[in-house]
Short mmCIF file of C-alpha atoms and ligand atoms in Angstrom, two decimals:
data_model
loop_
_atom_site.label_atom_id
_atom_site.label_comp_id
_atom_site.label_asym_id
_atom_site.label_seq_id
_atom_site.Cartn_x
_atom_site.Cartn_y
_atom_site.Cartn_z
CA MET A 9 0.00 0.00 0.00
CA LYS A 10 1.17 3.49 -0.83
CA LYS A 11 -0.09 6.34 1.29
CA LEU A 12 -0.33 9.25 -1.12
CA THR A 13 0.56 12.67 0.11
CA ALA A 14 -0.43 15.80 -1.76
CA SER A 15 3.10 16.22 -3.11
CA LEU A 16 3.29 12.65 -4.38
CA LEU A 17 -0.07 13.18 -6.04
CA SER A 18 1.14 16.28 -7.79
CA LEU A 19 4.20 14.37 -9.03
CA LEU A 20 1.83 11.75 -10.43
CA PHE A 21 -0.21 14.53 -11.94
CA VAL A 22 2.81 16.08 -13.69
CA ALA A 23 3.86 12.66 -14.98
CA ALA A 24 0.38 12.02 -16.31
CA CYS A 25 0.25 15.39 -18.07
CA ALA A 26 3.65 14.79 -19.65
CA ALA A 27 2.39 11.44 -20.91
CA GLY A 28 -0.63 13.09 -22.49
CA PRO A 29 -4.32 13.02 -21.78
CA ASP A 30 -4.65 9.29 -22.32
CA ALA A 31 -2.48 8.43 -19.34
CA PRO A 32 -4.69 7.46 -16.40
CA VAL A 33 -3.84 9.19 -13.15
CA ALA A 34 -5.47 7.07 -10.51
CA ALA A 35 -7.52 3.95 -11.10
CA SER A 36 -6.82 2.59 -14.56
CA ASP A 37 -9.45 1.77 -17.13
CA GLY A 38 -7.24 -0.83 -18.78
CA ASP A 39 -5.78 -2.57 -15.76
CA ALA A 40 -8.43 -4.39 -13.78
CA GLU A 41 -6.00 -4.89 -10.90
CA SER A 42 -5.39 -1.19 -10.30
CA SER A 43 -7.24 0.20 -7.28
CA VAL A 44 -7.64 3.49 -5.45
CA LEU A 45 -8.95 3.98 -1.93
CA LEU A 46 -10.70 7.19 -0.89
CA ALA A 47 -9.91 7.05 2.81
CA GLY A 48 -11.36 8.89 5.76
CA GLY A 49 -14.13 10.85 4.05
CA LEU A 50 -17.74 11.46 4.90
CA VAL A 51 -19.68 9.38 2.38
CA PHE A 52 -23.01 10.56 0.94
CA SER A 53 -24.54 7.55 -0.76
CA GLY A 54 -26.82 9.61 -3.01
CA ASP A 55 -30.02 8.35 -1.42
CA ALA A 56 -31.89 10.69 0.89
CA SER A 57 -30.12 9.59 4.08
CA PRO A 58 -27.41 11.36 6.15
CA PRO A 59 -23.73 10.56 5.46
CA ILE A 60 -21.52 7.97 7.13
CA ALA A 61 -17.78 7.85 7.81
CA ALA A 62 -16.46 5.22 5.37
CA ASP A 63 -13.72 4.34 2.91
CA VAL A 64 -14.53 3.83 -0.77
CA LEU A 65 -12.52 1.36 -2.84
CA ILE A 66 -12.38 1.94 -6.61
CA ARG A 67 -11.13 -0.83 -8.88
CA GLY A 68 -11.03 -0.23 -12.61
CA ASP A 69 -14.15 1.72 -13.55
CA ARG A 70 -16.33 0.53 -10.64
CA ILE A 71 -16.73 0.95 -6.92
CA GLU A 72 -15.64 -2.40 -5.49
CA SER A 73 -16.67 -1.83 -1.91
CA VAL A 74 -17.56 0.68 0.77
CA GLY A 75 -16.20 -0.22 4.19
CA ALA A 76 -15.58 0.97 7.72
CA PRO A 77 -12.71 3.46 8.01
CA GLY A 78 -9.38 1.62 7.94
CA SER A 79 -10.87 -1.72 6.83
CA LEU A 80 -9.86 -1.58 3.13
CA ASP A 81 -6.57 -1.38 1.25
CA ALA A 82 -5.56 -0.44 -2.30
CA ASP A 83 -2.62 0.24 -4.61
CA LEU A 84 -3.06 3.96 -4.04
CA VAL A 85 -4.65 5.59 -1.02
CA LEU A 86 -6.02 9.12 -1.20
CA ASP A 87 -6.51 10.75 2.18
CA VAL A 88 -9.86 12.55 1.95
CA SER A 89 -10.46 13.11 5.66
CA GLY A 90 -12.59 16.16 6.36
CA LEU A 91 -14.08 16.02 2.86
CA ALA A 92 -17.42 14.90 1.45
CA VAL A 93 -17.44 11.91 -0.92
CA ALA A 94 -20.52 11.75 -3.16
CA PRO A 95 -21.66 10.36 -6.50
CA GLY A 96 -20.83 12.57 -9.47
CA PHE A 97 -23.64 15.02 -10.15
CA ILE A 98 -26.11 14.22 -12.94
CA ASP A 99 -27.74 17.09 -14.83
CA LEU A 100 -30.92 16.34 -16.79
CA HIS A 101 -31.06 19.65 -18.68
CA SER A 102 -27.87 20.39 -20.61
CA HIS A 103 -27.05 22.51 -23.64
CA ALA A 104 -23.63 20.86 -24.02
CA VAL A 105 -24.63 20.27 -27.66
CA ARG A 106 -26.34 23.05 -29.62
CA ALA A 107 -27.71 23.43 -33.12
CA SER A 108 -24.39 24.76 -34.41
CA ALA A 109 -21.14 22.88 -33.82
CA GLU A 110 -19.26 26.12 -33.09
CA ARG A 111 -21.55 26.73 -30.13
CA SER A 112 -21.47 23.15 -28.85
CA GLY A 113 -19.24 23.07 -25.80
CA LEU A 114 -19.00 19.27 -25.83
CA TYR A 115 -16.97 19.51 -29.04
CA ARG A 116 -15.16 22.78 -28.34
CA TRP A 117 -14.11 22.22 -24.74
CA PRO A 118 -14.31 18.47 -24.04
CA ASP A 119 -12.47 18.88 -20.74
CA ALA A 120 -15.68 20.54 -19.48
CA GLU A 121 -13.87 22.45 -16.76
CA ASN A 122 -16.93 24.53 -15.83
CA LEU A 123 -18.83 21.29 -15.14
CA LEU A 124 -16.06 19.40 -13.33
CA ARG A 125 -15.49 22.32 -10.96
CA GLN A 126 -19.15 22.07 -9.94
CA GLY A 127 -18.89 18.28 -9.57
CA VAL A 128 -21.00 17.45 -12.64
CA THR A 129 -19.95 14.17 -14.28
CA THR A 130 -23.01 13.39 -16.44
CA VAL A 131 -25.09 15.71 -18.63
CA ILE A 132 -28.24 14.85 -20.56
CA GLY A 133 -28.73 16.94 -23.69
CA GLY A 134 -31.59 17.36 -26.11
CA PRO A 135 -33.60 19.71 -23.88
CA ASP A 136 -36.31 22.25 -24.69
CA GLY A 137 -37.53 20.36 -27.76
CA TRP A 138 -34.27 20.43 -29.68
CA SER A 139 -31.88 17.52 -30.28
CA PRO A 140 -29.61 16.46 -33.13
CA LEU A 141 -31.20 13.90 -35.47
CA PRO A 142 -30.70 11.09 -36.13
CA LEU A 143 -29.50 10.36 -32.61
CA ALA A 144 -27.58 7.24 -33.62
CA GLU A 145 -25.22 9.29 -35.79
CA HIS A 146 -24.93 11.98 -33.15
CA PHE A 147 -24.00 9.46 -30.45
CA ALA A 148 -21.42 7.87 -32.74
CA ALA A 149 -19.83 11.28 -33.33
CA VAL A 150 -19.62 11.96 -29.58
CA GLU A 151 -18.15 8.49 -29.00
CA ALA A 152 -15.49 9.18 -31.61
CA SER A 153 -14.18 12.14 -29.58
CA PRO A 154 -14.96 11.52 -25.91
CA ALA A 155 -15.21 14.28 -23.32
CA ALA A 156 -14.34 14.31 -19.64
CA VAL A 157 -18.02 13.92 -18.74
CA ASN A 158 -20.70 11.38 -19.68
CA TYR A 159 -23.36 12.42 -22.17
CA GLY A 160 -26.84 11.19 -23.04
CA ALA A 161 -29.86 12.83 -24.69
CA PHE A 162 -33.59 13.25 -24.96
CA VAL A 163 -35.16 13.45 -28.40
CA GLY A 164 -36.55 16.91 -29.10
CA HIS A 165 -40.17 17.29 -30.18
CA GLY A 166 -39.37 20.57 -31.95
CA ALA A 167 -36.54 18.98 -33.92
CA VAL A 168 -38.84 16.16 -35.02
CA ARG A 169 -41.62 18.61 -35.94
CA GLN A 170 -39.26 20.88 -37.89
CA HIS A 171 -37.94 17.90 -39.80
CA ILE A 172 -41.39 16.62 -40.77
CA VAL A 173 -43.81 19.58 -40.67
CA GLY A 174 -41.43 22.54 -41.04
CA LEU A 175 -41.71 25.87 -39.24
CA ASP A 176 -45.32 26.69 -40.12
CA ASP A 177 -47.99 27.37 -37.52
CA ARG A 178 -50.50 24.66 -38.37
CA PRO A 179 -51.61 21.27 -37.07
CA ALA A 180 -49.77 18.21 -38.35
CA THR A 181 -51.65 16.03 -40.86
CA ALA A 182 -52.40 12.40 -40.04
CA GLN A 183 -49.55 11.36 -42.31
CA GLU A 184 -47.16 13.78 -40.59
CA MET A 185 -48.28 12.52 -37.19
CA ALA A 186 -47.41 8.98 -38.24
CA ALA A 187 -44.00 10.13 -39.45
CA MET A 188 -43.35 12.00 -36.20
CA ARG A 189 -44.35 8.95 -34.13
CA ALA A 190 -41.93 6.86 -36.16
CA ALA A 191 -39.14 9.40 -35.66
CA VAL A 192 -39.66 9.43 -31.89
CA GLU A 193 -39.73 5.63 -31.84
CA GLN A 194 -36.45 5.47 -33.79
CA ALA A 195 -34.81 7.95 -31.40
CA MET A 196 -35.94 5.86 -28.43
CA ARG A 197 -34.44 2.74 -30.03
CA ASP A 198 -31.25 4.77 -30.52
CA GLY A 199 -31.12 5.27 -26.75
CA ALA A 200 -32.93 8.53 -25.98
CA PHE A 201 -34.11 8.89 -22.38
CA GLY A 202 -37.46 10.34 -23.41
CA LEU A 203 -39.12 13.20 -25.26
CA SER A 204 -38.37 16.85 -24.56
CA SER A 205 -40.48 19.80 -25.65
CA GLY A 206 -39.94 23.54 -25.81
CA LEU A 207 -43.38 25.07 -26.15
CA VAL A 208 -42.31 28.73 -26.14
CA TYR A 209 -40.07 28.11 -29.13
CA ILE A 210 -40.88 27.53 -32.74
CA PRO A 211 -41.96 25.09 -33.95
CA GLY A 212 -42.80 23.55 -30.54
CA SER A 213 -45.32 26.29 -29.80
CA PHE A 214 -47.28 25.34 -32.94
CA ALA A 215 -48.16 21.90 -31.53
CA ASP A 216 -51.42 21.36 -29.68
CA THR A 217 -51.72 19.21 -26.57
CA ASP A 218 -53.08 16.20 -28.48
CA GLU A 219 -49.99 16.09 -30.68
CA LEU A 220 -47.75 16.09 -27.61
CA VAL A 221 -49.81 13.36 -25.94
CA ALA A 222 -49.50 11.15 -29.02
CA LEU A 223 -45.72 11.55 -29.25
CA ALA A 224 -45.15 11.31 -25.50
CA ARG A 225 -47.05 8.01 -25.54
CA VAL A 226 -44.46 6.58 -27.95
CA ALA A 227 -41.60 7.68 -25.68
CA GLY A 228 -43.42 6.17 -22.70
CA GLN A 229 -43.87 2.84 -24.45
CA HIS A 230 -40.07 2.65 -24.62
CA GLY A 231 -39.54 3.57 -20.97
CA GLY A 232 -38.89 7.27 -21.55
CA ILE A 233 -40.08 10.36 -19.71
CA TYR A 234 -41.65 13.59 -21.01
CA ILE A 235 -39.65 16.66 -19.98
CA SER A 236 -40.92 20.07 -20.96
CA HIS A 237 -40.02 23.71 -21.13
CA MET A 238 -43.65 24.61 -20.72
CA ARG A 239 -45.77 26.84 -22.96
CA ASN A 240 -45.80 29.63 -20.39
CA GLU A 241 -43.77 30.27 -17.22
CA ASN A 242 -45.29 33.56 -16.14
CA LEU A 243 -48.91 34.78 -16.09
CA ASP A 244 -50.31 31.52 -17.49
CA VAL A 245 -47.86 29.15 -15.83
CA LEU A 246 -50.56 27.22 -13.97
CA ASP A 247 -52.39 26.47 -17.25
CA SER A 248 -49.10 25.16 -18.56
CA VAL A 249 -48.63 22.92 -15.53
CA ALA A 250 -52.12 21.54 -16.16
CA GLU A 251 -51.14 20.82 -19.77
CA LEU A 252 -47.96 19.01 -18.72
CA ILE A 253 -49.86 16.90 -16.20
CA ARG A 254 -52.44 16.03 -18.87
CA ILE A 255 -49.72 14.98 -21.31
CA ALA A 256 -48.11 12.72 -18.69
CA GLU A 257 -51.45 11.27 -17.62
CA GLU A 258 -52.90 10.63 -21.09
CA GLY A 259 -49.52 9.70 -22.52
CA GLY A 260 -49.03 7.16 -19.74
CA LEU A 261 -45.50 8.21 -18.79
CA PRO A 262 -43.61 10.21 -16.14
CA GLY A 263 -43.56 13.98 -16.69
CA GLN A 264 -41.01 16.57 -15.64
CA ILE A 265 -41.35 20.36 -15.42
CA THR A 266 -37.89 21.51 -16.40
CA HIS A 267 -36.36 24.72 -14.98
CA ALA A 268 -39.49 25.10 -12.83
CA LYS A 269 -40.17 28.75 -12.04
CA VAL A 270 -42.79 31.48 -11.81
CA MET A 271 -41.92 34.72 -13.61
CA SER A 272 -43.41 38.24 -13.41
CA THR A 273 -44.36 40.42 -10.47
CA ALA A 274 -48.00 39.38 -10.71
CA MET A 275 -47.13 35.72 -10.15
CA GLN A 276 -44.79 36.29 -7.21
CA GLY A 277 -45.53 33.69 -4.54
CA ARG A 278 -47.55 31.46 -6.86
CA SER A 279 -44.90 28.70 -6.79
CA VAL A 280 -47.02 27.36 -3.94
CA ASP A 281 -49.95 26.85 -6.33
CA LEU A 282 -47.70 25.26 -8.93
CA LEU A 283 -46.43 22.74 -6.38
CA ALA A 284 -49.95 22.06 -5.10
CA MET A 285 -50.93 21.02 -8.62
CA VAL A 286 -47.93 18.67 -8.76
CA ASP A 287 -48.85 17.18 -5.38
CA ALA A 288 -52.46 16.65 -6.44
CA ALA A 289 -51.37 14.90 -9.64
CA VAL A 290 -48.93 12.67 -7.76
CA ALA A 291 -51.66 11.81 -5.23
CA ARG A 292 -53.84 10.42 -7.98
CA GLY A 293 -51.00 8.43 -9.51
CA VAL A 294 -49.48 10.73 -12.14
CA ASP A 295 -45.71 10.65 -11.80
CA ILE A 296 -44.57 14.30 -11.98
CA THR A 297 -41.15 15.71 -11.01
CA LEU A 298 -39.38 19.03 -11.43
CA ASP A 299 -35.90 20.37 -11.96
CA GLN A 300 -34.54 23.79 -11.23
CA TYR A 301 -31.47 26.06 -11.37
CA PRO A 302 -30.80 28.21 -8.28
CA TYR A 303 -31.13 31.72 -9.71
CA ALA A 304 -33.93 34.31 -9.84
CA ALA A 305 -33.22 35.01 -13.51
CA GLY A 306 -33.72 32.93 -16.63
CA SER A 307 -32.04 33.00 -20.01
CA THR A 308 -33.23 32.47 -23.55
CA GLY A 309 -33.51 34.31 -26.88
CA LEU A 310 -35.06 37.75 -27.30
CA THR A 311 -37.56 36.24 -29.73
CA VAL A 312 -39.58 34.52 -26.98
CA GLN A 313 -41.08 37.95 -26.27
CA PHE A 314 -42.41 38.34 -29.80
CA PRO A 315 -46.06 37.31 -30.39
CA ARG A 316 -46.58 33.79 -31.68
CA TRP A 317 -48.23 34.94 -34.94
CA SER A 318 -45.16 37.02 -35.79
CA ARG A 319 -42.90 33.96 -35.60
CA ASP A 320 -44.97 31.70 -37.85
CA GLY A 321 -42.54 30.45 -40.53
CA GLY A 322 -39.34 31.38 -38.70
CA ASN A 323 -36.98 34.35 -38.51
CA ALA A 324 -37.12 35.26 -42.20
CA LYS A 325 -40.90 35.65 -41.95
CA LEU A 326 -40.51 37.64 -38.75
CA ALA A 327 -38.18 40.02 -40.59
CA GLU A 328 -40.80 40.50 -43.34
CA ARG A 329 -43.47 41.33 -40.74
CA LEU A 330 -41.17 43.84 -39.03
CA ALA A 331 -40.80 45.58 -42.40
CA ASN A 332 -44.58 46.11 -42.49
CA ALA A 333 -45.46 49.25 -40.49
CA GLU A 334 -48.81 48.00 -39.22
CA GLN A 335 -47.46 44.62 -38.14
CA ARG A 336 -44.37 46.21 -36.64
CA ALA A 337 -46.59 48.40 -34.45
CA ARG A 338 -48.55 45.36 -33.24
CA ILE A 339 -45.32 43.55 -32.40
CA ARG A 340 -44.07 46.64 -30.57
CA ASP A 341 -47.25 46.72 -28.48
CA GLU A 342 -46.68 43.11 -27.45
CA LEU A 343 -43.05 43.85 -26.52
CA ILE A 344 -44.19 46.81 -24.39
CA TYR A 345 -46.60 44.47 -22.61
CA GLN A 346 -43.85 41.86 -22.12
CA LEU A 347 -41.45 44.49 -20.75
CA THR A 348 -44.05 45.98 -18.43
CA GLU A 349 -45.92 42.97 -17.09
CA VAL A 350 -43.85 39.86 -17.79
CA ARG A 351 -40.13 39.37 -18.34
CA GLY A 352 -39.10 43.01 -17.91
CA ARG A 353 -41.02 43.61 -14.67
CA ASN A 354 -41.41 47.24 -15.73
CA ASP A 355 -37.70 48.04 -15.87
CA PRO A 356 -35.49 47.72 -18.99
CA ALA A 357 -32.57 46.95 -16.66
CA ASN A 358 -34.17 43.56 -15.94
CA VAL A 359 -33.41 42.41 -19.50
CA GLN A 360 -29.67 41.78 -19.95
CA LEU A 361 -28.03 40.75 -23.22
CA ALA A 362 -26.07 37.53 -22.89
CA TYR A 363 -24.80 36.75 -26.34
CA CYS A 364 -25.22 38.82 -29.54
CA ASN A 365 -23.69 37.01 -32.47
CA PHE A 366 -23.57 40.13 -34.62
CA ASP A 367 -21.78 42.33 -32.05
CA HIS A 368 -20.21 40.80 -28.95
CA SER A 369 -19.44 44.25 -27.49
CA LEU A 370 -23.11 44.26 -26.47
CA ASP A 371 -22.79 41.06 -24.41
CA GLY A 372 -23.47 41.73 -20.74
CA LEU A 373 -25.24 45.09 -21.13
CA ASN A 374 -28.83 45.44 -19.97
CA LEU A 375 -31.34 47.35 -22.08
CA ALA A 376 -31.21 50.42 -19.81
CA GLN A 377 -27.43 50.61 -20.18
CA LEU A 378 -27.63 50.16 -23.92
CA LEU A 379 -30.26 52.91 -24.26
CA GLU A 380 -28.03 55.25 -22.22
CA GLN A 381 -25.01 54.33 -24.31
CA ARG A 382 -26.96 55.30 -27.41
CA GLY A 383 -28.15 58.60 -25.92
CA ARG A 384 -31.80 57.59 -25.68
CA ASP A 385 -34.19 57.94 -22.77
CA VAL A 386 -34.55 54.83 -20.61
CA SER A 387 -38.21 54.00 -21.16
CA ILE A 388 -40.24 50.87 -21.81
CA ALA A 389 -41.23 52.10 -25.28
CA ASN A 390 -37.62 52.79 -26.25
CA ALA A 391 -36.60 49.38 -24.90
CA ALA A 392 -39.26 47.76 -27.10
CA ASP A 393 -37.83 49.56 -30.14
CA LEU A 394 -34.36 48.45 -29.12
CA ILE A 395 -35.42 44.79 -28.95
CA ILE A 396 -36.80 45.08 -32.50
CA GLU A 397 -33.56 46.67 -33.71
CA LEU A 398 -31.47 43.96 -32.03
CA GLN A 399 -33.63 41.29 -33.62
CA GLU A 400 -33.23 42.91 -37.05
CA ALA A 401 -29.45 43.05 -36.56
CA GLY A 402 -29.29 39.30 -35.98
CA GLY A 403 -30.83 38.63 -32.58
CA CYS A 404 -29.43 37.96 -29.11
CA GLN A 405 -29.63 35.57 -26.20
CA ALA A 406 -30.81 37.42 -23.10
CA ILE A 407 -31.00 37.05 -19.31
CA TYR A 408 -34.34 37.97 -17.73
CA HIS A 409 -34.35 39.00 -14.08
CA ALA A 410 -38.01 38.09 -13.68
CA MET A 411 -38.37 35.81 -10.64
CA HIS A 412 -38.52 36.29 -6.88
CA PRO A 413 -35.83 34.55 -4.76
CA ASP A 414 -38.43 33.19 -2.32
CA ASP A 415 -40.11 31.23 -5.12
CA VAL A 416 -36.73 29.74 -6.03
CA ALA A 417 -36.29 28.44 -2.47
CA VAL A 418 -39.88 27.16 -2.22
CA ILE A 419 -39.49 25.11 -5.40
CA MET A 420 -36.07 23.83 -4.32
CA ARG A 421 -37.43 22.48 -1.02
CA HIS A 422 -40.08 20.38 -2.72
CA PRO A 423 -39.23 16.67 -2.42
CA ARG A 424 -39.82 16.07 -6.16
CA THR A 425 -37.46 18.84 -7.32
CA MET A 426 -33.97 17.99 -8.58
CA ILE A 427 -31.14 20.29 -9.63
CA ALA A 428 -30.31 20.92 -13.30
CA ALA A 429 -28.33 23.85 -14.69
CA ASP A 430 -29.94 24.46 -18.09
CA GLY A 431 -26.39 25.42 -19.03
CA GLY A 432 -23.76 24.13 -21.37
CA ILE A 433 -20.03 23.58 -21.48
CA GLU A 434 -18.54 27.07 -21.40
CA ALA A 435 -15.10 28.61 -21.37
CA PRO A 436 -13.82 32.09 -20.48
CA GLY A 437 -14.08 34.63 -23.28
CA ASN A 438 -17.18 33.17 -24.90
CA GLY A 439 -19.90 35.82 -24.69
CA HIS A 440 -21.62 36.69 -21.43
CA PRO A 441 -23.52 33.58 -20.40
CA HIS A 442 -25.92 33.11 -17.50
CA PRO A 443 -23.84 32.28 -14.39
CA ARG A 444 -25.76 29.00 -14.03
CA ASN A 445 -23.32 27.56 -16.58
CA TYR A 446 -20.50 27.83 -14.05
CA GLY A 447 -22.24 27.90 -10.71
CA THR A 448 -25.45 25.89 -10.42
CA HIS A 449 -24.45 22.85 -8.37
CA ALA A 450 -21.82 24.63 -6.27
CA ARG A 451 -24.33 27.42 -5.59
CA VAL A 452 -26.88 24.98 -4.21
CA LEU A 453 -24.23 23.43 -1.94
CA GLY A 454 -22.63 26.70 -0.86
CA ARG A 455 -25.42 29.23 -0.76
CA TYR A 456 -28.65 27.25 -0.37
CA VAL A 457 -27.31 24.52 1.93
CA ARG A 458 -24.52 26.14 3.93
CA GLU A 459 -25.48 29.83 4.01
CA LEU A 460 -29.29 29.85 3.80
CA GLY A 461 -30.08 26.44 5.28
CA VAL A 462 -32.76 25.79 2.66
CA LEU A 463 -31.80 22.10 2.45
CA PRO A 464 -29.66 19.62 4.40
CA LEU A 465 -26.50 18.70 2.48
CA HIS A 466 -27.54 15.06 1.97
CA THR A 467 -30.88 16.18 0.51
CA ALA A 468 -29.19 18.55 -1.92
CA ILE A 469 -26.79 15.80 -3.00
CA HIS A 470 -29.72 13.40 -3.48
CA LYS A 471 -31.36 15.95 -5.81
CA MET A 472 -28.15 15.95 -7.92
CA THR A 473 -27.41 12.22 -7.95
CA ARG A 474 -29.71 9.25 -7.27
CA MET A 475 -32.87 11.23 -7.96
CA PRO A 476 -32.01 12.24 -11.55
CA ALA A 477 -30.34 8.85 -12.13
CA ALA A 478 -33.49 7.01 -11.06
CA ARG A 479 -35.64 9.34 -13.15
CA ILE A 480 -34.06 8.17 -16.39
CA GLY A 481 -33.22 4.61 -15.35
CA LEU A 482 -29.46 4.95 -14.83
CA ASP A 483 -29.27 1.99 -12.47
CA ASP A 484 -25.49 1.89 -12.06
CA ARG A 485 -24.80 5.60 -11.50
CA GLY A 486 -25.81 8.24 -8.98
CA SER A 487 -24.96 6.13 -5.89
CA ILE A 488 -21.92 5.25 -3.83
CA GLY A 489 -22.17 1.49 -3.44
CA ALA A 490 -20.48 -1.74 -4.50
CA GLY A 491 -20.85 -2.40 -8.23
CA MET A 492 -21.74 1.17 -9.18
CA VAL A 493 -19.74 2.99 -11.86
CA ALA A 494 -17.07 5.05 -10.09
CA ASP A 495 -18.30 8.54 -11.01
CA ILE A 496 -17.33 10.25 -7.75
CA VAL A 497 -16.79 13.77 -6.44
CA VAL A 498 -14.76 14.73 -3.37
CA PHE A 499 -15.34 18.25 -2.09
CA ASP A 500 -15.03 20.49 0.93
CA PRO A 501 -18.55 21.22 2.22
CA ASP A 502 -17.21 24.17 4.23
CA SER A 503 -15.77 26.01 1.26
CA VAL A 504 -17.61 24.85 -1.87
CA VAL A 505 -18.97 27.97 -3.54
CA ASP A 506 -20.00 29.44 -6.88
CA ARG A 507 -18.04 32.47 -8.12
CA ALA A 508 -19.88 33.28 -11.35
CA THR A 509 -22.14 36.35 -11.21
CA PHE A 510 -24.44 38.12 -13.66
CA THR A 511 -21.76 40.77 -14.26
CA GLN A 512 -18.76 38.38 -14.21
CA PRO A 513 -20.05 34.99 -15.31
CA HIS A 514 -16.81 33.37 -16.49
CA GLN A 515 -15.63 32.29 -13.05
CA TYR A 516 -15.20 28.69 -12.01
CA ALA A 517 -16.81 27.31 -8.89
CA GLU A 518 -14.47 26.43 -6.03
CA GLY A 519 -14.27 23.61 -3.52
CA MET A 520 -14.18 20.46 -5.65
CA ARG A 521 -10.99 18.59 -4.68
CA HIS A 522 -11.13 15.42 -6.78
CA VAL A 523 -13.53 14.24 -9.48
CA PHE A 524 -13.53 10.71 -10.92
CA VAL A 525 -15.37 9.54 -14.04
CA ALA A 526 -15.52 5.77 -14.52
CA GLY A 527 -12.65 5.37 -12.05
CA GLN A 528 -10.33 7.86 -13.75
CA ALA A 529 -9.36 11.11 -12.09
CA VAL A 530 -10.47 14.06 -14.25
CA LEU A 531 -9.86 16.60 -11.48
CA LEU A 532 -7.12 15.81 -8.97
CA GLU A 533 -6.10 18.14 -6.14
CA GLN A 534 -8.24 20.79 -7.88
CA ARG A 535 -6.32 20.46 -11.15
CA LEU A 536 -7.61 19.12 -14.46
CA THR A 537 -5.82 15.95 -15.47
CA GLY A 538 -6.83 16.07 -19.14
CA ALA A 539 -8.33 12.56 -19.01
CA ARG A 540 -11.51 12.14 -21.08
CA PRO A 541 -13.19 8.96 -19.88
CA GLY A 542 -16.74 10.23 -20.52
CA ARG A 543 -19.10 7.80 -22.22
CA VAL A 544 -22.29 8.05 -24.21
CA LEU A 545 -25.12 6.84 -22.00
CA ARG A 546 -28.13 5.23 -23.68
CA SER A 547 -31.45 4.24 -22.17
CA ALA A 548 -32.50 0.67 -21.47
CA ALA A 549 -34.64 0.87 -24.65
CA TYR A 550 -31.50 1.04 -26.77
CA GLU A 551 -31.35 -1.76 -29.30
CA VAL A 552 -27.94 -2.55 -30.69
CA GLY A 553 -27.97 -2.46 -34.49
CA ASN A 554 -31.67 -1.53 -34.61
ZN1 ZN B 617 -35.69 25.78 -21.49
#
């Protein structure tokens, strides 16, 4: 047995880096005899129970055993006394892959440092109704260039609809419905974990509830869940919750409200009503869960504020309508309403630009600042004009400070809520993203557990590990126990903290000491090792060579 000190570890680390990213640092993936012992830590199993003092033995890519302190031995022993040992965090809402390869962090930054420093070892993509298609090809491409983290996906309803119906605002024909059902079925056989929808986006918003029920039923028949960015998250959010519950109930499958929230001043406090609807559905046997990021601001494109009729046919059609004076005025009226009553909460400063492809000098400014910069009065009407101008110039991603912090905490406490970032793989210098990309999981552990006492630590960890794993049927991840895949995080519960803010988002979280993926160290003594042992995860419905 070798007792590893920090200095010996750093020597190993340097040797591994010199040998290149393929050289394993701790437990080996190729040598079944190689073992690592995490000794002296406080072990959180991932279930909803308090931690125990125990040693964890990793052999190859699995956890071989969990034993009383001092009872186990290994080739290498890592002293983790005073630290928390937990399953790697699993995030069910990830934008690690986006519609364009140059914005897909999984390909650009496969070391996924912003995720590893929060303790995230598995991300599930294909959220909000968009996924690459066909999934089989997509998964093969990811497998050909592995990342540091594991990756799986939902199949996106919007992607399927765009492929078969296009971007028009009309019901699908019977023939198109059959083709969409077949596409969802194929994606499930390719290993998707269920069907996602994004009903504020086009073309998702053009689907009626019956269409979603029919496609969700196919996903459910293959063991999948239905996870939805709902049609409305502000004034009509409760109607949207009712729609999601109906889709789960009539579709015969579990449903999940993703990034659960209530936006707008008028809806402040109504998270209680949202959760009461979930509880009532669960009580009558409909399996509903939620996920959430721990911030009182959301992020999406500026176009979600435009009226649905103006987006029929896509951005080119929207541009034509903006060129028509009468239609432009109607759109402007809707934007004034949105800025006053909904996402803007009556202050242009509540809408912040995150990412403008046509001019990155705008990234990070809010609409009040941009109006001032351009010598215009800060008013709701001028902000509406500005949004139209930004859209005509190419459009932007935005951050909307439209929630109340109390609602965030109320939703987080609910026993059926898990944690998911709704972020991607990011790196410094790339636009001005929402801080959730860098901070989500560390923020829950540092701010909501340690500082605010909203949750006990073991409950927060459960919401990041076994709970999401169980939701999508990952039977051998999300727990510390013999036979489980050794995706493990070791962190300091007294210092773990998020550093990313809305003004300075590109700041890594702190406090993660070691992170293992399939038994390989990807973060060791707080340093990236360069190893990329991440795998593509497919659902139990996956049929080889289907
Ligand atoms: Zn979303």
